[in-house]
Each structure stands twice: as C-alpha cells, then as structure tokens.
CSV table of C-alpha atoms in Angstrom, one decimal:
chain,number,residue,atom,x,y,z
X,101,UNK,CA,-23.7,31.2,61.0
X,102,UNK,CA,-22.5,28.9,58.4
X,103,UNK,CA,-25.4,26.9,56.1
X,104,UNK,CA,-24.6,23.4,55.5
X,105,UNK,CA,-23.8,22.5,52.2
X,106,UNK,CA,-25.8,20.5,50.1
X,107,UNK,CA,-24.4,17.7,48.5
X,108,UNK,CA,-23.5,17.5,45.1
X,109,UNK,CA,-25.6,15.0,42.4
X,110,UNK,CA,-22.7,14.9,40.0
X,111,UNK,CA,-20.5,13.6,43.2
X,112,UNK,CA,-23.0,11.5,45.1
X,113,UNK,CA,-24.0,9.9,42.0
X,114,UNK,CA,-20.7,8.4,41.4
X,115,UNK,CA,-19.3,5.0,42.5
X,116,UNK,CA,-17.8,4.2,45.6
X,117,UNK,CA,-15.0,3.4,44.1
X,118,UNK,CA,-14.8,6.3,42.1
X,119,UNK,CA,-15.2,4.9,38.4
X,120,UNK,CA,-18.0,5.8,36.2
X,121,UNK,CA,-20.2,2.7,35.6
X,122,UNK,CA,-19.8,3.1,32.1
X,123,UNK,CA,-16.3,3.7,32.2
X,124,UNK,CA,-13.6,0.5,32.1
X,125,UNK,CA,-11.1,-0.2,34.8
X,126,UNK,CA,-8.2,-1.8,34.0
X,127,UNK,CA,-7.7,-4.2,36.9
X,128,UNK,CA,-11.0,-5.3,35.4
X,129,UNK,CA,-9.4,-6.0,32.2
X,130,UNK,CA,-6.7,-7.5,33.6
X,131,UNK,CA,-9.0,-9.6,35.7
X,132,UNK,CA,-10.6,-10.8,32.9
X,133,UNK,CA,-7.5,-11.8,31.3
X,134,UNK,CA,-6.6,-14.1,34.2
X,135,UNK,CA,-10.2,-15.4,34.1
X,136,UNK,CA,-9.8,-16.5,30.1
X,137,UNK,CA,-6.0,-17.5,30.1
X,138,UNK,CA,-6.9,-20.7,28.9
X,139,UNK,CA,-9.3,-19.5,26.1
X,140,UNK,CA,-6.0,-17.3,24.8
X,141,UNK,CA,-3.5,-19.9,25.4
X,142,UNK,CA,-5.2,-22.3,23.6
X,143,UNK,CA,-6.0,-19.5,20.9
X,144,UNK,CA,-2.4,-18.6,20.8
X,145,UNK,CA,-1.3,-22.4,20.2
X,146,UNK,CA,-3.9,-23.3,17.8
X,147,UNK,CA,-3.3,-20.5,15.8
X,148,UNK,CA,0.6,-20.8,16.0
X,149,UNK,CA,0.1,-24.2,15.1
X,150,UNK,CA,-1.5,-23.7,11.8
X,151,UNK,CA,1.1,-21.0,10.8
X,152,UNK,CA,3.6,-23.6,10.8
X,153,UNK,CA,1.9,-26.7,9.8
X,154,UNK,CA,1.0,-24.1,6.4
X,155,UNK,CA,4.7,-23.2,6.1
X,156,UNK,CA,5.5,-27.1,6.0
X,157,UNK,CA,2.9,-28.1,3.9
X,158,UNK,CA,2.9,-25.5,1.2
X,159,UNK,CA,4.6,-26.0,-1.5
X,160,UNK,CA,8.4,-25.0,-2.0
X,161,UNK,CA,9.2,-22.0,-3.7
X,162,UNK,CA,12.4,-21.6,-6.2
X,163,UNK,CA,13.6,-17.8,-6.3
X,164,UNK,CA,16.2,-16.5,-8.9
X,165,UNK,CA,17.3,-12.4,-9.2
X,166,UNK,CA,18.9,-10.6,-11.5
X,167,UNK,CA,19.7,-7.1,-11.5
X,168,UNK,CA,20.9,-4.0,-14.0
X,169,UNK,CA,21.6,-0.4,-14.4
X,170,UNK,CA,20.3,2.0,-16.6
X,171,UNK,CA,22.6,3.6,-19.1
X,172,UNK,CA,22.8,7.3,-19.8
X,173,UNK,CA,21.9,7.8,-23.2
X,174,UNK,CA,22.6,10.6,-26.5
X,175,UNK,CA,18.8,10.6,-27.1
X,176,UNK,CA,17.1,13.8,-26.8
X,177,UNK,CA,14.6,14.3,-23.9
X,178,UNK,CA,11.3,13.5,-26.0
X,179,UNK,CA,12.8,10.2,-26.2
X,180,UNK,CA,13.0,9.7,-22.9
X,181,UNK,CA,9.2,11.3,-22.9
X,182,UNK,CA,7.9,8.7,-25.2
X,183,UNK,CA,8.9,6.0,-23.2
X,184,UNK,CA,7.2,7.4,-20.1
X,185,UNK,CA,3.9,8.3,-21.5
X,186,UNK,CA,3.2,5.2,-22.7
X,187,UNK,CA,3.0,3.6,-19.2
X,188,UNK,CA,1.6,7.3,-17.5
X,189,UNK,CA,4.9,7.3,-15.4
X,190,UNK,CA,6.4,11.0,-15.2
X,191,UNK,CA,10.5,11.4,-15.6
X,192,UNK,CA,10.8,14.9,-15.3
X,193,UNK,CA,13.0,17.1,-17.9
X,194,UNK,CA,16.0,17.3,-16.1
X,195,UNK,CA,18.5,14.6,-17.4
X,196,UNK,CA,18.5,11.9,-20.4
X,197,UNK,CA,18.1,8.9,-18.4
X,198,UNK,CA,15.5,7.0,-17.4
X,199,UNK,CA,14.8,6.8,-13.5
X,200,UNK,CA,14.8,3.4,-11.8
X,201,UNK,CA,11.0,4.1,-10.5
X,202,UNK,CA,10.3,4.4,-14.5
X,203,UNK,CA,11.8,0.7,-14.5
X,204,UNK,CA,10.1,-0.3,-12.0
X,205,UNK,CA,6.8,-0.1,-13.9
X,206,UNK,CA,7.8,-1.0,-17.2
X,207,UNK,CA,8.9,-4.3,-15.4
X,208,UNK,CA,5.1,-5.4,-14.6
X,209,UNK,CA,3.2,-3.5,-17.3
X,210,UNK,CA,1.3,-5.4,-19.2
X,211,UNK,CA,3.5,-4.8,-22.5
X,212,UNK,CA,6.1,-7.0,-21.0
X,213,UNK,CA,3.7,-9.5,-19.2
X,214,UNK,CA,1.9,-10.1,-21.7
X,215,UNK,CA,4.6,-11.3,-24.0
X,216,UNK,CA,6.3,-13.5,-21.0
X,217,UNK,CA,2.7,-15.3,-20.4
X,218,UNK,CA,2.5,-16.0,-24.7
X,219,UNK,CA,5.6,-17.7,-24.3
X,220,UNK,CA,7.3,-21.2,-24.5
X,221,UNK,CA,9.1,-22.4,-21.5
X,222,UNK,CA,11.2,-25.7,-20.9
X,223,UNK,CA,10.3,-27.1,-17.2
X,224,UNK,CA,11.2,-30.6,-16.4
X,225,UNK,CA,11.8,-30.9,-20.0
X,226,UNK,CA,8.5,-30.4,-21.8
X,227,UNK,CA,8.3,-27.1,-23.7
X,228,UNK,CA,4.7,-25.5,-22.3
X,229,UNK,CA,3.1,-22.3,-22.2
X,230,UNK,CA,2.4,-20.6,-18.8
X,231,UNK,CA,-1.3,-20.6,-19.0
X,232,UNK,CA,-1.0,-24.2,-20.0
X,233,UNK,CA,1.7,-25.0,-16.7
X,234,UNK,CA,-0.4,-22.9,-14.5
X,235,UNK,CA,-3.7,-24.7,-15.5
X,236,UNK,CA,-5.4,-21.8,-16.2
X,237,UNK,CA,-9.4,-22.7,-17.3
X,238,UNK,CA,-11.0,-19.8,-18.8
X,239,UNK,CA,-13.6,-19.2,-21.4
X,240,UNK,CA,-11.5,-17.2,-23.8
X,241,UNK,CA,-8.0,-17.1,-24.2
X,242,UNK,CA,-7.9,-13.5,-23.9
X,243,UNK,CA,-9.0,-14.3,-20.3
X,244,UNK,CA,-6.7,-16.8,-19.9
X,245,UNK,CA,-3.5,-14.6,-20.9
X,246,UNK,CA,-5.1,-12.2,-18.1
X,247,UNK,CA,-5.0,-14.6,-15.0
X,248,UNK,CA,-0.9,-14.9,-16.6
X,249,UNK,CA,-0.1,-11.7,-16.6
X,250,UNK,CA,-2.1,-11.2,-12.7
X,251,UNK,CA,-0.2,-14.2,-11.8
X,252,UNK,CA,3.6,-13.0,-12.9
X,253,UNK,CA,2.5,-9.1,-11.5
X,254,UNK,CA,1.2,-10.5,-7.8
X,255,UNK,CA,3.0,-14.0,-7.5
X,256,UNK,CA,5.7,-14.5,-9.5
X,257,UNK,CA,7.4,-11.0,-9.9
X,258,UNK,CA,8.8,-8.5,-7.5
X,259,UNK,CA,10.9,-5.4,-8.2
X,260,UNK,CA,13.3,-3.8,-6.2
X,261,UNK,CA,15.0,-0.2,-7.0
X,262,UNK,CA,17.6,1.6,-5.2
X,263,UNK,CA,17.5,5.2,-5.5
X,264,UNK,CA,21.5,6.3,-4.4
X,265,UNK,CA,23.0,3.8,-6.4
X,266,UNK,CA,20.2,3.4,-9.2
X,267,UNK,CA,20.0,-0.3,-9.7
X,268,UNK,CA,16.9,-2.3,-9.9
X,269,UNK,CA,16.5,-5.5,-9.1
X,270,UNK,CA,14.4,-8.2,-10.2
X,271,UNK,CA,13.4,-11.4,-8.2
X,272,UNK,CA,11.2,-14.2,-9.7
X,273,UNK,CA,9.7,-17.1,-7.5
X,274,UNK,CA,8.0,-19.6,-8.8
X,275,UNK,CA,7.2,-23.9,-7.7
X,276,UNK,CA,9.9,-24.7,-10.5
X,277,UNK,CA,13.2,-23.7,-11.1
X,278,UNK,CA,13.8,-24.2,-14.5
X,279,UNK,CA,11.4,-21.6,-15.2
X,280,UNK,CA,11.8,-18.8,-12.6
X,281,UNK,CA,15.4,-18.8,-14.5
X,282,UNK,CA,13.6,-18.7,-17.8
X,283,UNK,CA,11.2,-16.1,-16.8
X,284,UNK,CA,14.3,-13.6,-15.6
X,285,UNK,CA,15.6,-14.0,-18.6
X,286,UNK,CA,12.3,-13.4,-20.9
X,287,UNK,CA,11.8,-10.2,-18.8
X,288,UNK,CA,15.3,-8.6,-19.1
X,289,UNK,CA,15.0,-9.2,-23.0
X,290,UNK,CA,11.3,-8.3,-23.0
X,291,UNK,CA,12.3,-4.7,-21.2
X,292,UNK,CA,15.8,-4.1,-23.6
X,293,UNK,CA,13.8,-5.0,-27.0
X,294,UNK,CA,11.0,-2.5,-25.7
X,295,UNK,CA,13.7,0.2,-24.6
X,296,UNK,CA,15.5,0.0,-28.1
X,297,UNK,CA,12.5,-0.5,-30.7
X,298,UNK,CA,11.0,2.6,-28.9
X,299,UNK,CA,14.2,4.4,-28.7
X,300,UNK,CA,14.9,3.8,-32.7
X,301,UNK,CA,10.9,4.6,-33.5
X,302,UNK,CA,11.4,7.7,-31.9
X,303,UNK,CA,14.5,8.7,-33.4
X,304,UNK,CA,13.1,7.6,-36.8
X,305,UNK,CA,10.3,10.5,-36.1
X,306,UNK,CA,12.8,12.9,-34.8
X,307,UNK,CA,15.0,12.2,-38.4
X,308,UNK,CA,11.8,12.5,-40.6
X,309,UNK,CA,10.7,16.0,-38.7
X,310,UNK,CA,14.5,17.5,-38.6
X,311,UNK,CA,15.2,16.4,-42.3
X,312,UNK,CA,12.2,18.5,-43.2
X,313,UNK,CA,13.7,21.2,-41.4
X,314,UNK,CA,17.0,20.9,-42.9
X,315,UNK,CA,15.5,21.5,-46.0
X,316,UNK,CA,13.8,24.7,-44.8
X,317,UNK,CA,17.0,25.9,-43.7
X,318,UNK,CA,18.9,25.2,-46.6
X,319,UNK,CA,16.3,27.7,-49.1
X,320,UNK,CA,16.8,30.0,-46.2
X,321,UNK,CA,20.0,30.1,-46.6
X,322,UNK,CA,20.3,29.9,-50.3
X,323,UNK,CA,18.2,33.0,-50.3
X,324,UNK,CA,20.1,35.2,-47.6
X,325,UNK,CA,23.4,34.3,-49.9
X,326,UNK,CA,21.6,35.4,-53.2
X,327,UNK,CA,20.3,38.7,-51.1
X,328,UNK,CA,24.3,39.2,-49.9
X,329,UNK,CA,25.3,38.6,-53.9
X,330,UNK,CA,23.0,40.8,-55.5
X,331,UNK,CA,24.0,43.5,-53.4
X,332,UNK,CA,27.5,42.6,-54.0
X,333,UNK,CA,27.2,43.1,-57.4
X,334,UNK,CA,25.3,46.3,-57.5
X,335,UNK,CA,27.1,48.2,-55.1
X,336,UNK,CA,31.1,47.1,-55.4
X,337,UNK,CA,32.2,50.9,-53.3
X,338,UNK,CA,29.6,50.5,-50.8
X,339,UNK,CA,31.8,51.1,-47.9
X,340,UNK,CA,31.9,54.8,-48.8
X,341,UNK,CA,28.4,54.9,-48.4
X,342,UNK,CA,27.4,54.5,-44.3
X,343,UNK,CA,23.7,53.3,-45.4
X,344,UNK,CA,25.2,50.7,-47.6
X,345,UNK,CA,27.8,49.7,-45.5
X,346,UNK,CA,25.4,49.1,-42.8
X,347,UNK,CA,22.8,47.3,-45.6
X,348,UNK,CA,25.7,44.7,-45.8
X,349,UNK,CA,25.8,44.2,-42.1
X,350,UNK,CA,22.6,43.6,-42.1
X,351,UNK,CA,23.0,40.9,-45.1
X,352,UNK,CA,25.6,39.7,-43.8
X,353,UNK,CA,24.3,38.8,-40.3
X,354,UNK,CA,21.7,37.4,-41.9
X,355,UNK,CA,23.9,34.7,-44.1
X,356,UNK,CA,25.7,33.7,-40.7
X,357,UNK,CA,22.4,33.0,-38.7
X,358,UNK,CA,21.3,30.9,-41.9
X,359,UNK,CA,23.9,29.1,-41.8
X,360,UNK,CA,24.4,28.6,-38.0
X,361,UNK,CA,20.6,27.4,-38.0
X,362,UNK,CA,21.8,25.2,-41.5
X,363,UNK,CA,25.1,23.4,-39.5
X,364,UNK,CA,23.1,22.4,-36.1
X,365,UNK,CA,20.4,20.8,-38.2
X,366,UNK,CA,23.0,18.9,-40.0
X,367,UNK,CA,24.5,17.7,-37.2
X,368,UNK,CA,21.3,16.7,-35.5
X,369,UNK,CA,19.9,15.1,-38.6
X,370,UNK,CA,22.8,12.5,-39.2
X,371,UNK,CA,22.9,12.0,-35.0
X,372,UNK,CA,19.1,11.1,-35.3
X,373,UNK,CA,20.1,8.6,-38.6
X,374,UNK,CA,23.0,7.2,-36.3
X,375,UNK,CA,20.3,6.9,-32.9
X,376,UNK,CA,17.5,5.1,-35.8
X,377,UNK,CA,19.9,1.7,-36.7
X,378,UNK,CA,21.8,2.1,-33.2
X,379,UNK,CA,21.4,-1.4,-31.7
X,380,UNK,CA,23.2,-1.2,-28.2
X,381,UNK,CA,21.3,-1.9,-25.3
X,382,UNK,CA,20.3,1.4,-23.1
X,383,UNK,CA,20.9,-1.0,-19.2
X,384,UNK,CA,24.0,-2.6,-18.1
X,385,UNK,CA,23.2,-6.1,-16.7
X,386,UNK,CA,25.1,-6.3,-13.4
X,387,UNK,CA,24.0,-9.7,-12.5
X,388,UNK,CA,22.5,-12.0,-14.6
X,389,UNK,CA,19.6,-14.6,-13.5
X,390,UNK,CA,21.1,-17.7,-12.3
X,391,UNK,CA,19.6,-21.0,-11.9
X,392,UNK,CA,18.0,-21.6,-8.3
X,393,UNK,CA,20.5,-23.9,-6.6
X,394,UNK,CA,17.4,-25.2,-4.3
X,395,UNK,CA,14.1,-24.3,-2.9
X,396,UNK,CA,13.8,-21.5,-0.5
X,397,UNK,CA,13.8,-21.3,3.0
X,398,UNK,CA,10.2,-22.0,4.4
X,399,UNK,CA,10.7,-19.3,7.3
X,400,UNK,CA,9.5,-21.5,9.9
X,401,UNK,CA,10.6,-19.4,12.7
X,402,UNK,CA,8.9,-16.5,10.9
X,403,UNK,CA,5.5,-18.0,10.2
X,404,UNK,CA,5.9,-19.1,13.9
X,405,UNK,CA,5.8,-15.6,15.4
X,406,UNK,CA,3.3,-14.3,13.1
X,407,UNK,CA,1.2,-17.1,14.5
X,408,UNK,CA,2.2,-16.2,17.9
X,409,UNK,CA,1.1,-12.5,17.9
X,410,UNK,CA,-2.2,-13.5,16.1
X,411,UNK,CA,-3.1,-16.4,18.0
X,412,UNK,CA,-2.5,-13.6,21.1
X,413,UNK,CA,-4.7,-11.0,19.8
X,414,UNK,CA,-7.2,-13.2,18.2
X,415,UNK,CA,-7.3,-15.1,22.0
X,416,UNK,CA,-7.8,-11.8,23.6
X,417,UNK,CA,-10.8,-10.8,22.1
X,418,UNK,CA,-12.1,-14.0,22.1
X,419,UNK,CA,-12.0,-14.1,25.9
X,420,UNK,CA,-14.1,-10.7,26.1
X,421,UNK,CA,-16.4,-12.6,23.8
X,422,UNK,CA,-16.9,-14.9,26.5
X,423,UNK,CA,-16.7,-12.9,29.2
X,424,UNK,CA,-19.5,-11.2,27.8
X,425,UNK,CA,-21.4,-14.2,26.8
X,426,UNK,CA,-21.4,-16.0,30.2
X,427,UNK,CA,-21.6,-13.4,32.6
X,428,UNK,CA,-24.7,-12.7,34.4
X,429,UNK,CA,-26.9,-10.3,32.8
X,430,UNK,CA,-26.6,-6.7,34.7
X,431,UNK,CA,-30.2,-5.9,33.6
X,432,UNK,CA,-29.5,-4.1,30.7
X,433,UNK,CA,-32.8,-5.4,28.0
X,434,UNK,CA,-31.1,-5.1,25.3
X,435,UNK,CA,-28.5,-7.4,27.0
X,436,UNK,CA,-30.7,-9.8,28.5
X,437,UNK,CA,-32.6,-10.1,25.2
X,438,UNK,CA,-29.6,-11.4,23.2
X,439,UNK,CA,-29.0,-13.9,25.5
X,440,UNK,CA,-32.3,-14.8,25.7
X,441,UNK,CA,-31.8,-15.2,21.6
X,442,UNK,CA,-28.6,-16.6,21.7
X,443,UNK,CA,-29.5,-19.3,24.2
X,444,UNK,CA,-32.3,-20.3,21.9
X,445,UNK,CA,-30.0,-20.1,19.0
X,446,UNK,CA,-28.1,-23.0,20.6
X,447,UNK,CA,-30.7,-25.3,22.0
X,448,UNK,CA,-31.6,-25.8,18.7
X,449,UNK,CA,-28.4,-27.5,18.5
X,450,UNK,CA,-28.1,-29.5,21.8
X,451,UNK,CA,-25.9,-26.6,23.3
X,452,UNK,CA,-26.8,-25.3,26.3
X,453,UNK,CA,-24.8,-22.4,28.3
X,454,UNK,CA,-23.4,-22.5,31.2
C-alpha cells in the first residue's frame, strides 16, 4: 500500500503562475513600458530636442591639421634617452628614432604648452596673448598660464599617431581661425626647437665626455709605442730568441688595441662636434597647417541620435520611477512609509498624487 505524498513547501509556496514574487517578469516589464510610453516619448523628444538646439546654438568651431614624420637620426641612443626621460615616456633601445607615441606626449607637455599660451597671436587683427583672448581671471599669472595650457591640452589640441605608417597628426580647434592656424604653427616650431636644442645639448655632453677619453687613449697609446721602442732598441735579434719574440707579440698587440681604441674615439669625437652645431630639423613636415576655409560642421545629425538614445534610456527609467511612485502600495512598510513621506514632501508644495 502506497502512502500519499506530502506536498512540498518549496513547491506549494510558489506562485500560481510560477514566478517567484520577488523575481521580475518580463511581460511585466514590457507592460510597464506600454503603460509609460508617453512619459519616454516625451523623454526621448525633450531630450533630443536639446541635443540639437545645443548643436545650433553653440558656438562655431574652426579646425586646422597639420601633420609630420619623424626622421631617423646619426645620434647615439642616449640621445634619444634624454629626450624621453624628460617627459617619463619609455622608447626602448632598439633603434635611433623616436616613436610616434613619444610625439604624441611631447605635443601636450607642458614644455610646449607653456610657451604657445606666453605667446602673441594676431586674431581679427589685434596682436593678444591667449590668456588675455580667452579671458582668463585668475589671481596670479602663474595660474592664469595654467587654465592656458589645460585649455590648449583638453580643448584646443588633439593628437593623432599612426603606428604602420608613423605619422602624427595634429588637429587644433578653436572659435577663430586666424589662430587655430597660428597655434599649429607655434606648436610644430615649439616641438622642432625642443628636438634640436636637446639634440645639440646632448651631443655637446657626449663631445665634452669622449674628448676626455680621447685624451686617455692617446697617453695609452703613446705609452704602448714607447714600451714597443724600448724593446726595439734593446733587443735588435730577438727573433732568435722564442721568449723575446713572443714579448714583441705581446707589445705589439698591445700598440694595435691602443690605437684601434685611439681611431674610434677620433671618429666619434669630431661626429659628436658635427651633431653639436647640426641645425637640421629631426621631422619631415608632410602637411603644413592651413588656414580654416570655414567653420566646421555642427553634426546635427550626430547630436540628434545621441539625443535619441538618451532621451530613450533616460525615459525608460523614468517610467519605472513612476510606476513605482503611483502604484498602490503592496504592503511593504518600508514602501508605504516613503510614500507616506513623499506625499507630504509635495503637499508642502500644492502637489498632490494621484
């Protein structure tokens, strides 16, 4: 005889319709979607709305680029290694030229910012500074070159590098044309002065430390050749003798390795004097900045969208908001409480809730 079984808690306890109560159905969702289509229509429009009425409004924008190369160069690696550290950007040690990333940071350091915002620019046919143009009211003017130099690194200035072909590019935007050109030019003089006074600083240090060593070599060698004559003179049968003849070897080796070590120091001492007056520029300009020909494109149909999708989202959650605002309290306390509070809350204003 077969017991009859007891029924389980876990299943009897469950929903008819088979759905946790604290779980979320999504014909629920949806349901509540239909419910508050106005609320995200209306969400969607406002919002889409004020995306373009900002991209109409705002001020137009005048963009110019230019764009360059880096140039292999004859400097030795430190040279390179000088550049970097100065800005904490790592090239490597594998090659004598400097990588477009590398460019990409000296472009919005602040030791070529800071010399673009202390300079005079032509607009609309007034020479100004930038701080001046820009209207920037600080206490010092320290601080004042600082909101410049934030302005040109966030606003103003955008780099662009490609990595297979190695060119960077540089794109400024600004509300006048006359001095987005101006300010493509400063920079691209700003970064070749900075490349070549470091370049010759450098190989002014590498001259000073190799003609000290050229120096060294040269007693060294004087001494291995009076070591060689001396034994010249006192022993003109040596190679009868095998311990003299291999003496000379010796000497002999010696006064070759001198003057191996002698010769390359030479070389690199008068390539180091050629790299300390060498003016030529290290980057190959590929195109120069041009004057803007007119403002930019205000992206309507781009602002539009963004509004679109936001407006959406922003209406979706809203709707919830409401949902859960005007529904009928499912007595949850904590729930009722905040309505309770929230109904006060707008009473004090007129407001009542449906």
């Amino acid at each position: 005889m077969t017991g009859e079984q007891k029924p389980d808690p876990q299943r009897t306890s469950a929903p008819a319709g088979g759905i946790a109560d604290d779980e979320i159905s999504l014909w629920e969702v949806l349901a509540v979607l239909l419910r508050r289509r106005g609320v995200i229509v209306a969400s969607t429009f406002v919002v889409a709305a004020l995306a373009v009425t900002f991209a109409l409004l705002r001020a137009p924008s005048f963009s110019t680029s230019a764009s360059f190369q880096p140039q292999g160069t004859e400097a030795s690696q430190s040279q390179l290694l000088a550049l970097a550290s100065q800005f904490g950007v790592n090239v490597g040690a594998g090659g004598g030229e400097l990588s477009p990333a590398f460019y990409a940071e000296l472009l919005t350091s602040r030791e070529i910012l800071l010399r673009v915002a202390e300079s005079d620019f032509q607009v609309e046919g007034e020479t100004v500074r930038l701080v001046d143009l820009l209207e920037i009211e600080d206490d010092t003017e320290a601080l004042r070159l600082k909101q410049a130099i934030e302005w040109l690194r966030e606003s103003a200035i955008s780099v662009q590098t490609g990595r297979e072909t190695g060119i960077v590019t540089v794109e400024v935007a600004t509300d006048w044309p006359d001095l987005s050109f101006q300010i493509a030019e400063r920079v691209l003089h700003e970064v070749s002065r900075f490349n070549l006074e470091t370049r010759q600083s450098q190989a002014a240090t590498e001259r000073s430390f190799i003609e000290a060593r050229v120096d060294n070599a040269q007693r060294d060698l004087q001494e291995a050749e009076n070591e060689l004559q001396a034994f010249l003179q006192a022993n003109r049968q040596f190679q009868d003798s095998p311990e003299l003849a291999f003496q000379y070897e010796r000497l002999q080796r010696n006064v070759s390795l001198r003057q191996q070590v002698y010769t390359t120091l030479v070389q690199s001492f008068e390539q180091a004097r050629i790299a300390e007056v060498r003016d030529t520029p290290v980057m190959t300009v590929l195109q120069p900045p041009f004057m803007p020909p007119g403002p930019d494109e205000r992206r309507l149909k781009l602002f539009l969208a963004l509004g679109l999708v936001l407006g959406a989202m922003g209406g979706t959650v809203l709707a919830f908001v409401v949902e859960a605002f005007t529904r009928p309290g499912s007595g949850d306390p904590a729930r009722e409480d905040f309505q309770r509070s929230l109904d006060g809350f707008l009473a004090s204003f007129g407001i009542r809730r449906r």
